[in-house]
């Protein structure tokens, strides 16, 4: 994996961590519900794959 791809992934994880600190209760519930269905231990999905992150990240970047 190239350095640019690693740096991009690190930046995304940093945004997710920041987003997690400002989530509303409704967003926390939505994430938990999504995880129950999608994060099964198969490795197909992880918390980082939740589609709701984009809206939160967009909100905190503006």
Backbone atoms as SQL, in Angstrom:
CREATE TABLE atoms (id INTEGER PRIMARY KEY, chain TEXT, resi INTEGER, resn TEXT, atom TEXT, x REAL, y REAL, z REAL);
INSERT INTO atoms VALUES
  (1, 'A', 1, 'UNK', 'N', 0.847, -1.174, 0.000),
  (2, 'A', 1, 'UNK', 'CA', 0.000, 0.000, 0.000),
  (3, 'A', 1, 'UNK', 'C', 0.891, 1.234, 0.000),
  (4, 'A', 2, 'UNK', 'N', 0.603, 2.179, -0.893),
  (5, 'A', 2, 'UNK', 'CA', 1.419, 3.378, -0.989),
  (6, 'A', 2, 'UNK', 'C', 1.172, 4.342, 0.160),
  (7, 'A', 3, 'UNK', 'N', 2.147, 5.212, 0.380),
  (8, 'A', 3, 'UNK', 'CA', 2.042, 6.192, 1.461),
  (9, 'A', 3, 'UNK', 'C', 0.820, 7.090, 1.314),
  (10, 'A', 4, 'UNK', 'N', 0.494, 7.469, 0.086),
  (11, 'A', 4, 'UNK', 'CA', -0.655, 8.350, -0.140),
  (12, 'A', 4, 'UNK', 'C', -1.951, 7.670, 0.301),
  (13, 'A', 5, 'UNK', 'N', -2.095, 6.395, -0.015),
  (14, 'A', 5, 'UNK', 'CA', -3.302, 5.656, 0.381),
  (15, 'A', 5, 'UNK', 'C', -3.357, 5.519, 1.907),
  (16, 'A', 6, 'UNK', 'N', -2.234, 5.259, 2.522),
  (17, 'A', 6, 'UNK', 'CA', -2.189, 5.138, 3.985),
  (18, 'A', 6, 'UNK', 'C', -2.562, 6.474, 4.623),
  (19, 'A', 7, 'UNK', 'N', -2.014, 7.566, 4.105),
  (20, 'A', 7, 'UNK', 'CA', -2.320, 8.884, 4.649),
  (21, 'A', 7, 'UNK', 'C', -3.801, 9.219, 4.478),
  (22, 'A', 8, 'UNK', 'N', -4.388, 8.822, 3.361),
  (23, 'A', 8, 'UNK', 'CA', -5.810, 9.053, 3.125),
  (24, 'A', 8, 'UNK', 'C', -6.641, 8.275, 4.142),
  (25, 'A', 9, 'UNK', 'N', -6.272, 7.029, 4.395),
  (26, 'A', 9, 'UNK', 'CA', -7.002, 6.220, 5.370),
  (27, 'A', 9, 'UNK', 'C', -6.862, 6.786, 6.777),
  (28, 'A', 10, 'UNK', 'N', -5.672, 7.227, 7.133),
  (29, 'A', 10, 'UNK', 'CA', -5.458, 7.817, 8.459),
  (30, 'A', 10, 'UNK', 'C', -6.309, 9.078, 8.611),
  (31, 'A', 11, 'UNK', 'N', -6.351, 9.910, 7.584),
  (32, 'A', 11, 'UNK', 'CA', -7.150, 11.137, 7.637),
  (33, 'A', 11, 'UNK', 'C', -8.632, 10.798, 7.816),
  (34, 'A', 12, 'UNK', 'N', -9.104, 9.755, 7.137),
  (35, 'A', 12, 'UNK', 'CA', -10.513, 9.350, 7.285),
  (36, 'A', 12, 'UNK', 'C', -10.774, 8.873, 8.704),
  (37, 'A', 13, 'UNK', 'N', -9.892, 8.059, 9.244),
  (38, 'A', 13, 'UNK', 'CA', -10.068, 7.582, 10.624),
  (39, 'A', 13, 'UNK', 'C', -10.078, 8.752, 11.605),
  (40, 'A', 14, 'UNK', 'N', -9.228, 9.733, 11.374),
  (41, 'A', 14, 'UNK', 'CA', -9.200, 10.910, 12.249),
  (42, 'A', 14, 'UNK', 'C', -10.526, 11.661, 12.178),
  (43, 'A', 15, 'UNK', 'N', -11.092, 11.782, 10.971),
  (44, 'A', 15, 'UNK', 'CA', -12.389, 12.455, 10.826),
  (45, 'A', 15, 'UNK', 'C', -13.496, 11.663, 11.521),
  (46, 'A', 16, 'UNK', 'N', -13.448, 10.339, 11.409),
  (47, 'A', 16, 'UNK', 'CA', -14.448, 9.502, 12.074),
  (48, 'A', 16, 'UNK', 'C', -14.346, 9.649, 13.585),
  (49, 'A', 17, 'UNK', 'N', -13.137, 9.665, 14.101),
  (50, 'A', 17, 'UNK', 'CA', -12.955, 9.825, 15.547),
  (51, 'A', 17, 'UNK', 'C', -13.533, 11.157, 16.003),
  (52, 'A', 18, 'UNK', 'N', -13.246, 12.222, 15.264),
  (53, 'A', 18, 'UNK', 'CA', -13.806, 13.523, 15.623),
  (54, 'A', 18, 'UNK', 'C', -15.327, 13.496, 15.504),
  (55, 'A', 19, 'UNK', 'N', -15.844, 12.889, 14.447),
  (56, 'A', 19, 'UNK', 'CA', -17.291, 12.816, 14.250),
  (57, 'A', 19, 'UNK', 'C', -17.957, 12.066, 15.404),
  (58, 'A', 20, 'UNK', 'N', -17.301, 11.028, 15.887),
  (59, 'A', 20, 'UNK', 'CA', -17.874, 10.234, 16.983),
  (60, 'A', 20, 'UNK', 'C', -18.053, 11.063, 18.248),
  (61, 'A', 21, 'UNK', 'N', -17.234, 12.099, 18.407),
  (62, 'A', 21, 'UNK', 'CA', -17.328, 12.919, 19.614),
  (63, 'A', 21, 'UNK', 'C', -18.472, 13.921, 19.556),
  (64, 'A', 22, 'UNK', 'N', -19.048, 14.143, 18.370),
  (65, 'A', 22, 'UNK', 'CA', -20.124, 15.128, 18.235),
  (66, 'A', 22, 'UNK', 'C', -21.443, 14.509, 17.770),
  (67, 'A', 23, 'UNK', 'N', -21.519, 13.198, 17.783),
  (68, 'A', 23, 'UNK', 'CA', -22.739, 12.518, 17.334),
  (69, 'A', 23, 'UNK', 'C', -23.926, 12.835, 18.235),
  (70, 'A', 24, 'UNK', 'N', -25.091, 12.992, 17.623),
  (71, 'A', 24, 'UNK', 'CA', -26.323, 13.161, 18.391),
  (72, 'A', 24, 'UNK', 'C', -26.751, 11.794, 18.923),
  (73, 'A', 25, 'UNK', 'N', -27.660, 11.792, 19.856),
  (74, 'A', 25, 'UNK', 'CA', -28.183, 10.515, 20.372),
  (75, 'A', 25, 'UNK', 'C', -28.827, 9.716, 19.249),
  (76, 'A', 26, 'UNK', 'N', -29.543, 10.396, 18.373),
  (77, 'A', 26, 'UNK', 'CA', -30.191, 9.717, 17.247),
  (78, 'A', 26, 'UNK', 'C', -29.143, 9.060, 16.340),
  (79, 'A', 27, 'UNK', 'N', -28.047, 9.739, 16.103),
  (80, 'A', 27, 'UNK', 'CA', -26.978, 9.178, 15.273),
  (81, 'A', 27, 'UNK', 'C', -26.324, 7.983, 15.957),
  (82, 'A', 28, 'UNK', 'N', -26.138, 8.068, 17.259),
  (83, 'A', 28, 'UNK', 'CA', -25.571, 6.942, 18.002),
  (84, 'A', 28, 'UNK', 'C', -26.467, 5.714, 17.908),
  (85, 'A', 29, 'UNK', 'N', -27.768, 5.936, 18.009),
  (86, 'A', 29, 'UNK', 'CA', -28.728, 4.827, 17.895),
  (87, 'A', 29, 'UNK', 'C', -28.687, 4.246, 16.485),
  (88, 'A', 30, 'UNK', 'N', -28.657, 5.119, 15.487),
  (89, 'A', 30, 'UNK', 'CA', -28.614, 4.658, 14.091),
  (90, 'A', 30, 'UNK', 'C', -27.352, 3.834, 13.832),
  (91, 'A', 31, 'UNK', 'N', -26.218, 4.279, 14.363),
  (92, 'A', 31, 'UNK', 'CA', -24.971, 3.532, 14.208),
  (93, 'A', 31, 'UNK', 'C', -25.091, 2.169, 14.875),
  (94, 'A', 32, 'UNK', 'N', -25.607, 2.128, 16.086),
  (95, 'A', 32, 'UNK', 'CA', -25.739, 0.859, 16.815),
  (96, 'A', 32, 'UNK', 'C', -26.643, -0.108, 16.063),
  (97, 'A', 33, 'UNK', 'N', -27.734, 0.392, 15.513),
  (98, 'A', 33, 'UNK', 'CA', -28.646, -0.464, 14.735),
  (99, 'A', 33, 'UNK', 'C', -27.949, -0.985, 13.478),
  (100, 'A', 34, 'UNK', 'N', -27.227, -0.118, 12.792),
  (101, 'A', 34, 'UNK', 'CA', -26.508, -0.524, 11.580),
  (102, 'A', 34, 'UNK', 'C', -25.483, -1.598, 11.919),
  (103, 'A', 35, 'UNK', 'N', -24.758, -1.388, 13.018),
  (104, 'A', 35, 'UNK', 'CA', -23.733, -2.351, 13.422),
  (105, 'A', 35, 'UNK', 'C', -24.334, -3.724, 13.711),
  (106, 'A', 36, 'UNK', 'N', -25.505, -3.766, 14.329),
  (107, 'A', 36, 'UNK', 'CA', -26.146, -5.055, 14.643),
  (108, 'A', 36, 'UNK', 'C', -26.355, -5.889, 13.389),
  (109, 'A', 37, 'UNK', 'N', -26.655, -5.223, 12.298),
  (110, 'A', 37, 'UNK', 'CA', -26.933, -5.917, 11.041),
  (111, 'A', 37, 'UNK', 'C', -25.684, -6.171, 10.212),
  (112, 'A', 38, 'UNK', 'N', -24.755, -5.229, 10.218),
  (113, 'A', 38, 'UNK', 'CA', -23.638, -5.287, 9.274),
  (114, 'A', 38, 'UNK', 'C', -22.293, -5.711, 9.854),
  (115, 'A', 39, 'UNK', 'N', -22.043, -5.414, 11.115),
  (116, 'A', 39, 'UNK', 'CA', -20.748, -5.757, 11.710),
  (117, 'A', 39, 'UNK', 'C', -20.898, -7.099, 12.415),
  (118, 'A', 40, 'UNK', 'N', -20.625, -8.149, 11.653),
  (119, 'A', 40, 'UNK', 'CA', -20.920, -9.510, 12.119),
  (120, 'A', 40, 'UNK', 'C', -19.677, -10.310, 12.484),
  (121, 'A', 41, 'UNK', 'N', -18.511, -9.725, 12.263),
  (122, 'A', 41, 'UNK', 'CA', -17.274, -10.458, 12.516),
  (123, 'A', 41, 'UNK', 'C', -16.729, -11.143, 11.282),
  (124, 'A', 42, 'UNK', 'N', -17.457, -11.035, 10.171),
  (125, 'A', 42, 'UNK', 'CA', -17.004, -11.649, 8.923),
  (126, 'A', 42, 'UNK', 'C', -15.861, -10.863, 8.287),
  (127, 'A', 43, 'UNK', 'N', -15.715, -9.614, 8.693),
  (128, 'A', 43, 'UNK', 'CA', -14.694, -8.761, 8.097),
  (129, 'A', 43, 'UNK', 'C', -15.198, -7.971, 6.909),
  (130, 'A', 44, 'UNK', 'N', -16.445, -8.215, 6.514),
  (131, 'A', 44, 'UNK', 'CA', -17.000, -7.487, 5.370),
  (132, 'A', 44, 'UNK', 'C', -17.216, -6.013, 5.701),
  (133, 'A', 45, 'UNK', 'N', -17.687, -5.731, 6.900),
  (134, 'A', 45, 'UNK', 'CA', -17.966, -4.364, 7.315),
  (135, 'A', 45, 'UNK', 'C', -17.441, -4.125, 8.714),
  (136, 'A', 46, 'UNK', 'N', -17.073, -2.872, 8.951),
  (137, 'A', 46, 'UNK', 'CA', -16.688, -2.440, 10.284),
  (138, 'A', 46, 'UNK', 'C', -17.404, -1.137, 10.590),
  (139, 'A', 47, 'UNK', 'N', -17.279, -0.671, 11.791),
  (140, 'A', 47, 'UNK', 'CA', -17.918, 0.582, 12.188),
  (141, 'A', 47, 'UNK', 'C', -17.548, 1.708, 11.236),
  (142, 'A', 48, 'UNK', 'N', -16.332, 1.695, 10.733),
  (143, 'A', 48, 'UNK', 'CA', -15.871, 2.747, 9.819),
  (144, 'A', 48, 'UNK', 'C', -16.691, 2.799, 8.526),
  (145, 'A', 49, 'UNK', 'N', -17.409, 1.734, 8.196),
  (146, 'A', 49, 'UNK', 'CA', -18.175, 1.668, 6.950),
  (147, 'A', 49, 'UNK', 'C', -19.592, 2.224, 7.061),
  (148, 'A', 50, 'UNK', 'N', -19.990, 2.636, 8.248),
  (149, 'A', 50, 'UNK', 'CA', -21.346, 3.150, 8.443),
  (150, 'A', 50, 'UNK', 'C', -21.582, 4.344, 7.519),
  (151, 'A', 51, 'UNK', 'N', -22.647, 4.320, 6.718),
  (152, 'A', 51, 'UNK', 'CA', -22.920, 5.424, 5.786),
  (153, 'A', 51, 'UNK', 'C', -23.200, 6.762, 6.471),
  (154, 'A', 52, 'UNK', 'N', -23.600, 6.757, 7.716),
  (155, 'A', 52, 'UNK', 'CA', -23.918, 7.985, 8.429),
  (156, 'A', 52, 'UNK', 'C', -22.730, 8.874, 8.740),
  (157, 'A', 53, 'UNK', 'N', -21.519, 8.320, 8.667),
  (158, 'A', 53, 'UNK', 'CA', -20.336, 9.131, 8.967),
  (159, 'A', 53, 'UNK', 'C', -20.239, 10.338, 8.038),
  (160, 'A', 54, 'UNK', 'N', -20.584, 10.155, 6.784),
  (161, 'A', 54, 'UNK', 'CA', -20.408, 11.238, 5.802),
  (162, 'A', 54, 'UNK', 'C', -21.178, 12.489, 6.195),
  (163, 'A', 55, 'UNK', 'N', -22.421, 12.333, 6.660),
  (164, 'A', 55, 'UNK', 'CA', -23.231, 13.494, 7.048),
  (165, 'A', 55, 'UNK', 'C', -22.625, 14.199, 8.256),
  (166, 'A', 56, 'UNK', 'N', -22.141, 13.442, 9.209),
  (167, 'A', 56, 'UNK', 'CA', -21.549, 14.042, 10.408),
  (168, 'A', 56, 'UNK', 'C', -20.249, 14.749, 10.049),
  (169, 'A', 57, 'UNK', 'N', -19.412, 14.088, 9.257),
  (170, 'A', 57, 'UNK', 'CA', -18.142, 14.694, 8.847),
  (171, 'A', 57, 'UNK', 'C', -18.403, 15.970, 8.060),
  (172, 'A', 58, 'UNK', 'N', -19.373, 15.936, 7.172),
  (173, 'A', 58, 'UNK', 'CA', -19.721, 17.123, 6.401),
  (174, 'A', 58, 'UNK', 'C', -20.165, 18.255, 7.323),
  (175, 'A', 59, 'UNK', 'N', -20.949, 17.919, 8.332),
  (176, 'A', 59, 'UNK', 'CA', -21.444, 18.916, 9.287),
  (177, 'A', 59, 'UNK', 'C', -20.299, 19.564, 10.066),
  (178, 'A', 60, 'UNK', 'N', -19.330, 18.772, 10.486),
  (179, 'A', 60, 'UNK', 'CA', -18.252, 19.341, 11.316),
  (180, 'A', 60, 'UNK', 'C', -17.191, 20.059, 10.480),
  (181, 'A', 61, 'UNK', 'N', -17.137, 19.766, 9.194),
  (182, 'A', 61, 'UNK', 'CA', -16.151, 20.446, 8.340),
  (183, 'A', 61, 'UNK', 'C', -16.615, 21.819, 7.896),
  (184, 'A', 62, 'UNK', 'N', -17.908, 22.091, 8.047),
  (185, 'A', 62, 'UNK', 'CA', -18.438, 23.393, 7.587),
  (186, 'A', 62, 'UNK', 'C', -18.555, 24.366, 8.706);
